[in-house]
Coordinates of C-alpha atoms in Angstrom, one line a residue:
Chain P
M1 CA -12.7 12.7 99.3
Q2 CA -9.3 14.1 99.9
G3 CA -7.9 10.5 99.3
L4 CA -9.6 10.5 96.0
M5 CA -8.2 13.8 95.1
T6 CA -4.6 12.8 96.1
V7 CA -4.8 9.6 94.1
F8 CA -6.5 11.5 91.2
R9 CA -3.9 14.3 91.3
K10 CA -0.8 11.9 91.4
E11 CA -2.4 9.6 88.6
L12 CA -3.3 12.7 86.4
A13 CA 0.5 14.0 86.8
D14 CA 1.8 10.5 86.0
N15 CA -0.3 10.3 83.0
F16 CA 0.8 13.4 81.5
N17 CA 4.4 13.1 82.3
S18 CA 4.6 9.7 80.9
W19 CA 6.2 9.0 77.6
R20 CA 3.5 6.8 76.7
F21 CA 1.0 9.6 76.7
I22 CA 3.4 12.1 74.8
I23 CA 3.8 9.7 72.2
L24 CA 0.0 8.8 71.9
F25 CA -0.7 12.5 71.7
V26 CA 1.8 13.4 69.0
L27 CA 0.6 10.3 67.1
A28 CA -3.2 11.1 67.4
F29 CA -2.6 14.7 66.4
A30 CA -0.4 13.6 63.5
V31 CA -3.1 11.1 62.3
S32 CA -5.9 13.6 62.8
V33 CA -4.2 16.4 60.8
F34 CA -3.4 13.8 58.1
A35 CA -7.2 12.8 58.1
I36 CA -8.4 16.5 58.0
Y37 CA -6.1 17.2 55.2
I38 CA -7.4 14.4 53.0
D39 CA -10.8 15.4 53.9
A40 CA -10.2 19.0 53.0
Q41 CA -9.2 18.0 49.5
Y42 CA -12.5 17.0 48.7
I43 CA -14.3 19.7 50.7
R44 CA -14.6 22.1 47.7
Q45 CA -16.1 19.6 45.4
E46 CA -18.4 18.4 48.1
V47 CA -19.9 21.7 49.4
S48 CA -23.2 21.3 47.8
E49 CA -25.1 21.6 51.2
T50 CA -24.2 24.7 52.7
R51 CA -25.7 24.2 56.0
F52 CA -22.9 21.9 57.4
V53 CA -19.9 23.2 55.9
F54 CA -17.7 23.3 59.0
L55 CA -18.8 19.9 60.1
Q56 CA -17.6 18.6 56.8
L57 CA -14.1 19.4 57.9
Y58 CA -14.4 16.3 60.0
T59 CA -16.4 14.1 57.6
T60 CA -15.8 14.8 54.0
S61 CA -13.4 12.6 52.2
G62 CA -15.4 11.6 49.1
Q63 CA -16.4 8.4 50.7
A64 CA -19.1 7.1 52.7
L65 CA -16.8 6.2 55.7
P66 CA -15.2 9.6 56.9
L67 CA -11.7 9.2 57.6
F68 CA -11.7 11.2 60.8
I69 CA -14.5 9.4 62.5
L70 CA -12.9 6.2 61.7
F71 CA -9.6 7.2 63.1
I72 CA -11.1 8.3 66.3
T73 CA -13.4 5.0 66.5
F74 CA -10.2 2.9 66.2
F75 CA -7.8 4.9 68.1
V76 CA -9.7 5.9 71.2
P77 CA -9.7 2.3 72.3
V78 CA -6.0 2.2 72.2
V79 CA -5.7 5.3 74.3
G80 CA -7.9 3.8 76.8
I81 CA -6.2 0.6 77.0
I82 CA -2.8 2.1 77.1
L83 CA -4.0 4.4 80.0
G84 CA -5.4 1.5 81.9
F85 CA -4.0 -1.9 81.1
D86 CA -1.3 -1.8 84.1
A87 CA -3.3 0.5 86.4
I88 CA -3.5 -2.2 89.3
N89 CA -1.4 -5.2 88.5
S90 CA 1.8 -2.8 87.9
E91 CA 1.0 -1.5 91.5
R92 CA 0.7 -5.1 92.6
S93 CA 4.0 -6.4 90.9
S94 CA 6.1 -3.4 92.1
G95 CA 5.0 -3.8 95.6
T96 CA 3.4 -0.4 96.2
M97 CA -0.2 -1.7 96.4
S98 CA 0.1 -3.0 99.9
R99 CA 2.0 0.2 101.0
L100 CA -0.9 2.3 99.3
L101 CA -3.5 0.2 101.1
S102 CA -2.1 0.4 104.3
Q103 CA -2.7 4.2 104.4
P104 CA -5.9 5.6 105.8
V105 CA -7.9 5.8 102.6
Y106 CA -10.9 3.9 101.4
R107 CA -10.0 1.2 99.1
D108 CA -12.4 2.5 96.3
M109 CA -10.6 5.9 96.3
V110 CA -7.6 4.2 94.6
I111 CA -9.6 2.8 92.0
N112 CA -11.9 5.8 91.4
G113 CA -9.0 8.1 91.3
K114 CA -7.2 6.0 88.7
F115 CA -10.2 5.8 86.6
L116 CA -11.2 9.4 86.9
A117 CA -7.7 10.5 86.0
G118 CA -7.6 8.5 82.9
V119 CA -10.8 9.9 81.9
V120 CA -9.8 13.3 82.4
T121 CA -6.5 12.6 80.5
M122 CA -8.8 11.2 77.6
A123 CA -11.0 14.2 77.7
V124 CA -8.1 16.7 77.6
M125 CA -6.6 14.7 74.6
L126 CA -9.7 14.4 72.6
A127 CA -10.9 18.0 73.1
S128 CA -7.5 19.2 72.0
I129 CA -7.6 17.1 68.9
V130 CA -11.0 18.4 68.0
L131 CA -10.0 22.1 68.6
L132 CA -6.9 21.7 66.8
V133 CA -8.6 20.6 63.9
A134 CA -11.3 23.5 64.2
G135 CA -8.4 25.9 64.2
M136 CA -6.9 24.5 61.2
G137 CA -10.2 24.2 59.3
L138 CA -11.1 27.9 60.4
R139 CA -7.9 28.8 58.6
M140 CA -8.5 26.8 55.6
I141 CA -11.8 27.5 54.7
G142 CA -12.7 30.6 56.6
V143 CA -16.4 29.6 57.7
P144 CA -17.1 29.7 61.4
P145 CA -19.2 26.8 62.8
S146 CA -22.9 27.4 63.3
S147 CA -24.3 26.9 66.8
E148 CA -25.9 23.7 65.5
E149 CA -22.5 22.4 64.3
A150 CA -20.9 23.4 67.6
T151 CA -23.4 21.6 69.5
R152 CA -23.0 18.4 67.3
L153 CA -19.4 18.6 68.1
V154 CA -19.7 18.9 71.7
V155 CA -22.1 16.2 72.0
F156 CA -19.5 13.9 69.6
L157 CA -16.7 15.0 72.1
V158 CA -18.7 13.8 75.2
T159 CA -19.6 10.5 73.4
S160 CA -16.1 9.8 72.6
I161 CA -15.1 10.3 76.1
I162 CA -17.6 7.8 77.3
Y163 CA -16.4 5.6 74.6
G164 CA -12.9 6.0 75.8
A165 CA -13.9 5.5 79.4
F166 CA -15.5 2.2 78.4
W167 CA -11.8 0.9 77.0
L168 CA -10.2 2.4 80.1
G169 CA -12.6 0.4 82.2
L170 CA -12.0 -2.7 80.3
A171 CA -8.3 -2.4 80.5
M172 CA -8.6 -1.7 84.1
L173 CA -10.8 -4.8 84.6
F174 CA -8.2 -7.1 83.0
S175 CA -5.5 -5.3 85.1
I176 CA -7.3 -6.3 88.3
Y177 CA -8.0 -10.0 87.1
L178 CA -4.6 -10.6 85.3
Q179 CA -1.4 -10.7 87.3
R180 CA 1.0 -9.7 84.7
V181 CA 1.0 -6.5 82.9
A182 CA 1.8 -8.0 79.4
T183 CA -1.0 -10.4 79.7
S184 CA -3.7 -7.8 80.5
A185 CA -2.5 -5.5 77.7
L186 CA -2.6 -8.4 75.3
A187 CA -6.0 -9.5 76.3
S188 CA -7.5 -6.0 76.1
L189 CA -5.8 -5.4 72.6
A190 CA -7.5 -8.9 71.5
I191 CA -10.9 -7.7 72.6
W192 CA -10.3 -4.4 70.6
L193 CA -9.2 -6.4 67.5
L194 CA -12.2 -8.6 67.9
F195 CA -14.6 -5.8 67.9
I196 CA -12.9 -4.3 64.8
F197 CA -13.7 -7.5 63.0
M198 CA -17.2 -7.2 64.2
F199 CA -17.3 -3.7 62.9
A200 CA -16.7 -4.7 59.4
F201 CA -19.2 -7.4 59.5
P202 CA -22.5 -5.4 58.9
F203 CA -20.9 -3.9 55.7
F204 CA -20.2 -7.2 54.2
A205 CA -23.1 -9.2 55.5
Q206 CA -25.0 -11.3 53.1
P207 CA -28.8 -10.6 52.9
G208 CA -29.7 -13.6 55.0
Q209 CA -27.4 -12.5 57.8
G210 CA -28.9 -9.2 58.7
Q211 CA -30.1 -10.4 62.0
L212 CA -26.5 -11.2 63.1
G213 CA -25.3 -7.9 61.8
L214 CA -27.9 -6.3 64.1
V215 CA -26.9 -8.0 67.3
I216 CA -23.4 -7.2 66.7
M217 CA -24.4 -3.6 66.0
R218 CA -26.1 -3.4 69.4
V219 CA -23.3 -5.0 71.6
S220 CA -20.0 -4.1 70.0
P221 CA -18.9 -0.6 71.5
I222 CA -17.0 0.2 68.4
T223 CA -20.1 -0.2 66.2
L224 CA -22.0 1.7 68.6
F225 CA -19.7 4.8 68.7
W226 CA -19.1 4.8 65.0
Q227 CA -22.6 5.0 64.5
V228 CA -23.1 8.0 67.1
A229 CA -20.4 9.6 65.6
T230 CA -21.6 9.3 62.0
L231 CA -25.2 10.3 62.7
L232 CA -23.8 13.3 64.8
L233 CA -21.3 14.4 62.4
V234 CA -22.8 13.6 59.2
P235 CA -26.2 15.0 59.5
G236 CA -27.5 13.0 56.2
A237 CA -26.1 9.8 57.4
R238 CA -28.4 6.7 57.9
T239 CA -28.2 4.2 60.9
L240 CA -26.9 0.7 60.3
E241 CA -30.3 -0.5 60.5
Q242 CA -31.4 1.2 57.4
I243 CA -28.1 0.3 55.7
L244 CA -28.5 -3.4 56.6
Q245 CA -32.3 -3.3 55.4
S246 CA -31.6 -1.6 51.8
G247 CA -28.0 -1.7 51.3
G248 CA -25.5 1.1 50.3
L249 CA -24.3 3.9 52.4
V250 CA -25.3 6.9 50.4
P251 CA -26.5 9.7 52.7
S252 CA -30.1 10.7 52.4
S253 CA -31.1 14.4 53.4
A254 CA -30.0 15.9 56.5
L255 CA -31.7 15.6 59.8
P256 CA -32.2 18.4 62.2
L257 CA -30.1 18.4 65.4
S258 CA -33.1 16.9 67.6
Q259 CA -33.8 14.1 65.1
S260 CA -30.2 13.3 65.1
L261 CA -30.0 13.1 68.8
I262 CA -33.1 10.9 68.9
S263 CA -31.5 8.3 66.7
V264 CA -28.3 8.6 68.5
W265 CA -30.0 8.0 71.9
P266 CA -30.2 4.4 72.1
H267 CA -26.6 3.9 71.0
L268 CA -25.4 6.4 73.6
I269 CA -27.3 4.6 76.4
S270 CA -25.9 1.1 75.3
L271 CA -22.4 2.7 75.4
I272 CA -22.7 4.2 78.8
L273 CA -24.3 0.9 80.0
L274 CA -21.1 -0.8 78.6
M275 CA -18.8 1.5 80.5
V276 CA -20.7 1.3 83.8
V277 CA -20.7 -2.6 83.6
C278 CA -17.2 -2.8 83.1
F279 CA -16.3 -0.3 85.7
A280 CA -18.7 -1.9 88.3
I281 CA -17.0 -5.3 87.7
S282 CA -13.6 -3.9 88.3
Y283 CA -14.7 -2.1 91.3
I284 CA -16.5 -5.0 93.0
K285 CA -13.5 -7.3 92.1
F286 CA -11.0 -4.8 93.5
M287 CA -13.0 -4.2 96.7
R288 CA -13.1 -7.7 97.5
E289 CA -9.9 -8.8 96.7
E290 CA -7.6 -9.7 99.6
I291 CA -4.2 -8.6 100.1
R292 CA -2.4 -11.9 100.3
S293 CA 1.2 -12.7 101.4
T294 CA 3.3 -13.9 98.6
Chain V
M1 CA 5.4 -10.4 132.6
S2 CA 3.0 -7.4 131.8
E3 CA 2.9 -4.5 134.0
L4 CA -0.6 -3.1 134.5
S5 CA 0.3 0.3 133.5
A6 CA 1.7 -0.5 130.1
Q7 CA -0.7 -0.1 127.3
L8 CA -1.7 -2.9 125.1
V9 CA -1.0 -2.0 121.5
V10 CA -1.5 -5.0 119.5
E11 CA -3.6 -7.7 120.7
T12 CA -5.2 -10.7 118.9
V13 CA -7.6 -13.4 120.2
D14 CA -7.8 -16.7 118.7
L15 CA -6.9 -15.1 115.4
T16 CA -7.3 -17.9 112.7
K17 CA -6.9 -17.5 108.8
V18 CA -7.9 -20.3 106.8
Y19 CA -6.6 -20.3 102.8
D20 CA -8.1 -23.2 100.7
G21 CA -8.5 -25.6 103.9
N22 CA -5.0 -24.7 105.3
K23 CA -4.7 -23.0 108.6
V24 CA -2.3 -20.4 107.9
V25 CA -2.8 -18.6 111.3
D26 CA -4.2 -21.0 113.8
G27 CA -5.8 -19.4 117.0
L28 CA -3.0 -16.8 117.7
N29 CA -3.2 -15.0 120.9
L30 CA -0.7 -12.4 120.8
R31 CA 0.0 -9.2 123.1
V32 CA 2.3 -6.3 122.4
E33 CA 2.7 -3.5 124.8
E34 CA 3.5 0.2 124.2
G35 CA 7.2 0.7 123.5
D36 CA 8.1 -2.9 123.0
I37 CA 10.2 -3.8 119.9
F38 CA 8.8 -7.2 119.5
G39 CA 10.5 -9.8 117.2
F40 CA 8.1 -11.9 115.4
L41 CA 10.0 -14.9 114.5
G42 CA 9.3 -18.0 112.4
P43 CA 10.4 -19.7 109.4
N44 CA 9.1 -18.8 106.0
G45 CA 5.4 -19.7 105.6
A46 CA 4.9 -19.6 109.3
G47 CA 1.9 -17.0 108.7
K48 CA 3.8 -13.9 110.0
T49 CA 2.8 -11.7 107.2
T50 CA -0.5 -13.0 107.0
T51 CA -0.9 -12.0 110.8
I52 CA 0.3 -8.7 110.1
L53 CA -2.0 -8.0 107.4
M54 CA -5.0 -9.2 109.4
L55 CA -3.7 -6.7 112.1
L56 CA -3.7 -4.1 109.7
G57 CA -7.2 -4.8 108.2
L58 CA -5.8 -5.5 104.8
T59 CA -7.0 -9.3 105.1
E60 CA -10.2 -10.4 106.9
P61 CA -9.5 -13.2 109.5
T62 CA -11.6 -16.5 109.2
S63 CA -12.3 -16.2 112.9
G64 CA -10.9 -14.3 116.1
K65 CA -10.1 -10.8 116.5
A66 CA -7.3 -8.6 115.8
S67 CA -7.2 -5.1 117.3
I68 CA -4.7 -2.3 117.5
C69 CA -4.9 0.2 120.4
G70 CA -8.3 -0.8 121.0
Y71 CA -9.5 -0.5 117.5
N72 CA -10.9 -3.8 115.8
S73 CA -8.7 -4.3 112.5
T74 CA -11.6 -5.8 110.6
R75 CA -14.3 -3.4 111.8
E76 CA -12.4 -0.1 111.7
P77 CA -9.7 -0.4 109.5
L78 CA -9.3 3.2 108.4
K79 CA -8.7 4.1 112.2
V80 CA -6.2 1.3 112.6
K81 CA -4.4 2.4 109.3
R82 CA -4.1 6.1 110.7
I83 CA -2.2 4.8 113.7
S84 CA -0.1 2.2 112.2
G85 CA 2.6 2.0 109.7
Y86 CA 3.4 -0.8 107.4
V87 CA 6.6 -1.8 105.6
P88 CA 6.0 -4.8 103.5
E89 CA 8.8 -7.6 102.8
R90 CA 9.3 -6.5 99.2
V91 CA 8.8 -2.8 99.6
G92 CA 7.9 -1.0 96.6
F93 CA 8.0 2.6 95.4
Y94 CA 7.1 4.4 92.3
E95 CA 10.1 3.9 90.4
D96 CA 9.5 6.8 88.1
L97 CA 9.1 9.3 90.8
T98 CA 11.5 10.8 93.0
A99 CA 12.0 10.0 96.7
T100 CA 10.6 13.2 97.7
H101 CA 7.5 12.6 95.6
N102 CA 7.1 9.0 96.8
L103 CA 6.9 10.1 100.4
A104 CA 4.9 13.2 99.6
Y105 CA 2.1 11.0 98.0
I106 CA 2.0 8.9 101.2
A107 CA 2.1 11.9 103.3
R108 CA -0.8 13.4 101.5
L109 CA -3.0 10.3 101.6
N110 CA -2.6 10.6 105.5
G111 CA -4.1 14.0 105.2
L112 CA -1.4 16.3 105.9
S113 CA -1.3 19.7 104.7
D114 CA 1.1 20.7 101.8
E115 CA 3.5 22.7 104.2
V116 CA 3.8 20.0 106.6
V117 CA 4.3 17.4 104.0
S118 CA 7.4 19.1 102.5
K119 CA 8.8 19.8 106.0
R120 CA 8.3 16.1 107.3
V121 CA 9.5 14.7 104.1
G122 CA 12.8 16.7 104.3
E123 CA 13.4 15.7 107.9
S124 CA 12.6 12.2 107.1
L125 CA 14.9 11.6 104.3
G126 CA 17.5 13.4 106.5
V127 CA 17.2 11.2 109.4
V128 CA 17.6 8.1 107.1
G129 CA 20.5 9.7 105.4
L130 CA 18.9 10.0 102.0
A131 CA 18.8 13.8 101.9
D132 CA 21.5 13.9 99.0
V133 CA 19.3 11.8 96.8
A134 CA 16.2 13.2 97.7
D135 CA 15.3 14.4 94.0
N136 CA 16.7 11.3 92.4
L137 CA 14.4 8.7 90.9
V138 CA 13.7 5.9 93.1
G139 CA 14.4 3.7 90.1
T140 CA 18.1 4.3 90.6
F141 CA 18.2 3.4 94.2
S142 CA 19.9 0.3 95.6
R143 CA 17.8 -2.4 97.7
G144 CA 19.4 -1.0 101.0
M145 CA 18.6 2.6 100.0
K146 CA 14.8 1.6 99.3
Q147 CA 14.8 -0.2 102.7
R148 CA 15.8 3.0 104.4
L149 CA 13.5 5.0 102.2
A150 CA 10.8 2.7 103.7
I151 CA 11.9 3.9 107.2
A152 CA 11.5 7.5 106.2
D153 CA 8.1 6.5 104.9
L154 CA 7.2 5.5 108.4
L155 CA 8.7 8.5 109.8
V156 CA 6.5 10.8 107.6
K157 CA 3.4 9.3 109.0
T158 CA 4.9 8.7 112.5
P159 CA 2.4 6.0 113.6
K160 CA 2.0 4.5 116.9
V161 CA 2.7 1.3 115.8
A162 CA 4.7 0.1 112.9
F163 CA 4.9 -3.4 111.2
L164 CA 8.3 -4.3 109.5
D165 CA 8.1 -7.3 107.4
E166 CA 11.4 -8.8 107.1
P167 CA 13.1 -5.4 107.0
T168 CA 16.5 -6.8 106.7
S169 CA 15.9 -9.4 103.9
G170 CA 18.5 -9.0 101.0
I171 CA 20.8 -6.2 102.5
D172 CA 24.3 -6.9 103.0
P173 CA 25.7 -7.7 106.7
E174 CA 26.8 -4.1 107.5
G175 CA 23.6 -2.5 106.0
V176 CA 21.6 -4.9 108.3
N177 CA 23.2 -3.6 111.3
Q178 CA 22.7 0.0 110.2
M179 CA 19.1 -0.8 109.3
L180 CA 18.5 -2.3 112.7
D181 CA 20.2 0.4 114.6
L182 CA 18.2 2.9 112.6
I183 CA 15.0 1.2 113.4
A184 CA 15.7 1.1 117.1
R185 CA 16.8 4.7 116.9
V186 CA 13.5 5.9 115.2
A187 CA 11.5 3.8 117.6
K188 CA 12.9 5.3 120.5
E189 CA 13.0 8.9 119.4
N190 CA 9.2 8.8 118.4
Q191 CA 8.0 6.3 120.9
M192 CA 6.9 3.8 118.3
T193 CA 5.9 0.3 119.2
I194 CA 7.6 -1.8 116.6
I195 CA 6.6 -5.3 115.4
L196 CA 9.6 -6.6 113.4
S197 CA 9.0 -9.9 111.7
S198 CA 12.0 -12.0 110.6
H199 CA 13.4 -15.4 110.1
Q200 CA 17.0 -14.5 111.0
L201 CA 17.4 -14.5 114.6
H202 CA 20.6 -12.6 115.2
H203 CA 18.8 -9.7 113.6
V204 CA 16.0 -10.0 116.0
Q205 CA 18.2 -10.5 118.8
R206 CA 20.1 -7.2 118.3
I207 CA 17.3 -4.9 118.9
C208 CA 14.2 -6.6 120.3
N209 CA 13.2 -7.0 123.8
R210 CA 10.6 -9.4 123.3
V211 CA 10.0 -12.1 120.9
G212 CA 7.4 -14.4 119.7
I213 CA 8.2 -17.6 117.8
L214 CA 5.4 -18.5 115.2
V215 CA 5.6 -22.2 113.6
R216 CA 2.8 -23.2 111.4
G217 CA 0.3 -20.5 112.4
R218 CA 1.0 -21.0 116.3
I219 CA 2.9 -19.1 118.8
V220 CA 5.0 -21.7 120.4
V221 CA 6.9 -19.5 122.6
E222 CA 6.5 -15.8 123.7
G223 CA 8.3 -13.6 126.1
L224 CA 11.4 -11.8 127.3
L225 CA 14.5 -13.3 125.7
D226 CA 16.1 -14.9 129.0
Q227 CA 12.6 -16.1 130.0
L228 CA 12.4 -18.1 126.7
G229 CA 15.8 -19.8 127.4
R230 CA 14.4 -21.1 131.0
E231 CA 11.2 -22.2 129.5
A232 CA 12.8 -23.9 126.4
F233 CA 15.2 -25.8 128.5
G234 CA 13.6 -26.8 131.5
G235 CA 15.1 -24.1 133.6
G236 CA 18.8 -23.7 132.8
Q237 CA 20.0 -21.0 130.8
F238 CA 23.6 -22.2 130.9
K239 CA 24.9 -25.4 129.7
I240 CA 28.2 -26.7 131.2
E241 CA 30.0 -29.5 129.7
V242 CA 32.4 -31.4 132.0
R243 CA 34.8 -34.1 130.6
L244 CA 36.0 -36.3 133.6
G245 CA 38.7 -38.9 133.9
E246 CA 36.0 -41.2 135.3
I247 CA 32.4 -40.8 136.3
T248 CA 31.1 -42.2 139.5
S249 CA 27.8 -41.9 140.7
G250 CA 29.0 -39.9 143.6
I251 CA 30.1 -37.1 141.6
V252 CA 26.9 -36.7 139.8
D253 CA 25.0 -36.7 143.2
R254 CA 27.3 -34.3 144.4
I255 CA 26.9 -32.0 141.4
K256 CA 23.2 -32.2 141.6
K257 CA 23.2 -30.9 145.2
I258 CA 24.9 -27.7 144.1
D259 CA 22.6 -24.8 144.4
G260 CA 21.3 -23.6 141.0
V261 CA 21.9 -26.9 139.0
V262 CA 18.7 -27.9 137.2
G263 CA 19.7 -31.2 135.6
V264 CA 22.8 -33.5 135.1
E265 CA 22.9 -35.7 132.0
K266 CA 25.7 -38.4 131.3
S267 CA 26.9 -39.2 127.9
G268 CA 30.0 -41.3 127.6
D269 CA 32.8 -39.5 129.6
L270 CA 30.9 -36.2 129.6
L271 CA 28.6 -34.7 132.0
L272 CA 26.2 -32.3 130.6
I273 CA 25.0 -29.8 133.4
N274 CA 22.0 -27.4 133.2
C275 CA 22.0 -24.3 135.4
V276 CA 20.7 -21.1 136.0
K277 CA 23.9 -19.2 136.2
D278 CA 27.6 -19.9 135.7
L279 CA 28.5 -22.3 138.2
R280 CA 32.1 -23.6 136.8
P281 CA 33.9 -22.8 140.1
Q282 CA 31.4 -24.9 142.3
I283 CA 31.2 -27.7 139.9
A284 CA 35.1 -27.8 139.6
K285 CA 35.4 -28.0 143.4
A286 CA 32.8 -30.9 143.5
V287 CA 34.8 -32.8 141.0
V288 CA 38.3 -32.2 142.8
D289 CA 36.5 -33.0 146.3
S290 CA 35.4 -36.3 144.9
G291 CA 38.8 -37.2 144.1
S292 CA 38.0 -37.5 140.3
S293 CA 40.2 -35.6 137.6
L294 CA 38.8 -32.9 135.7
V295 CA 39.9 -32.9 132.0
E296 CA 37.9 -30.3 130.5
M297 CA 35.1 -27.8 131.3
K298 CA 33.2 -25.5 128.8
V299 CA 30.3 -23.3 129.2
Q300 CA 27.7 -21.9 126.9
S301 CA 24.7 -19.6 127.3
Y302 CA 22.1 -20.2 125.1
A303 CA 21.7 -17.8 122.1
L304 CA 18.2 -17.3 120.9
E305 CA 19.3 -19.5 117.9
D306 CA 19.2 -22.7 120.1
I307 CA 15.9 -21.8 121.2
Y308 CA 14.9 -21.3 117.8
L309 CA 16.3 -24.6 116.4
K310 CA 15.1 -26.6 119.3
Y311 CA 11.4 -25.3 118.5
F312 CA 11.9 -26.0 114.7
K313 CA 12.9 -29.5 115.4
E314 CA 10.0 -30.1 117.5
V315 CA 7.5 -29.3 114.9

């Protein structure tokens, strides 16, 4: 345990001190503020349904695809990838790995500590973005969130951390399998791009391709997360299945929290499963890997 | 060669490692006793690093057993790692952390408390002469400084046994000597057993009391330095070259009878004499007594280098 905490503390300090984190954070914050600003332009026209005024801060942009959700959907993977793409192979190429592993700690402490530090870093980042936006919103509209809205935001936050953890796990997976830092970064980004294209697919699917759209929807982490985020933050949103069946994105009447959670549940489980699979593969590979003389 | 009282620190029994059908380490039997500075010699690719990695429990042997202070390296790697230190060949530090932070990280991984960590780290950096740059980023360090930092890294841990893989590679000659002296001093002051791998003999010769030469995964010779000479050259540690005006069989017989001469070889007008000590006066007397004229006489004692080269040629 003490080994895990040592690795965790060191990696966390590294993350928060690194330029890449500071740049990411500033960028994320700037873009969220921008997204909120755009959304807020519409908020006065849109407030027809008074139950979810506060949530509309995050979701109203006059269109069916709320800007803030889209931004988080596309941006969180980048954070995960940037935090994880060189986790293992940079230690290997700089020669610190064999020194580290010759210390009396279990080998999995190294990978667990790194993963945990990445997750906590992302949690801090996402929580502060959501809170900063909330603070700004409070000033702008002067309406405090209701308890239901707060619950929805918390669930959304937890989901986005899990989503980020999936990408972190994926990036770490590549950093274990690929020797070069640049290759592993590119590989993770390629996967990210691929899923973004897949994300667009259901929206442009021809009627006959609905089945393919459904498959993509169920495996693509980007689509899964977007679905969860939309269902949580736009209480009237419909699932992609419904969209694929009938076409159109126009929200129907709002669902209560319990119903939203029920419709979110399968997607959330898929996301968690993807994250666990990614991390498990990395873990096994890392544990079995032999240190070789070069 | 081994006293019964001396404790065995490193032991391997028929240690074998096969990579892709190649026997990198082939039935290695190695014993290093407490307090030894053992020079692990061999050309590149002889299996030195692989052996060290197996001893540390970082690589699993294909067959055979490796143990340190009685702990099985494969089965009890954590216990082994607690008492052994390792300086890899391309020793790496976190370049964006200071020297102090780098060492403190390793110290904490070894379970030292925070007060002990800062005290030990400070002391260790002082011993290796890096106290002035303790708070500089390791990225700004030269290769030699990083090697010294690696020794400080060992000191923080103060293991019973330390494996140094090519600790002198890539440093300038003056730095090499300082480095070796530092290693010898650290070993003595902390009663560490040192296993030092290298392909450069004169480095090993400077501080090691025992050496083992590893070629293609096998120990071809192992023991104390002077012993090695005798084993390698059929007894004689001194080689005397005598040039005579004329060589008669009488002279050869006479020389052979001298006490301590192991062998006499004739090549042209040269006589090559192997002997256990410097017998020049006796040989000169024998030559003069037999009535021949002595033109030239040279003596050389074997450096480890000759021994080493001899084994390399044989393989």
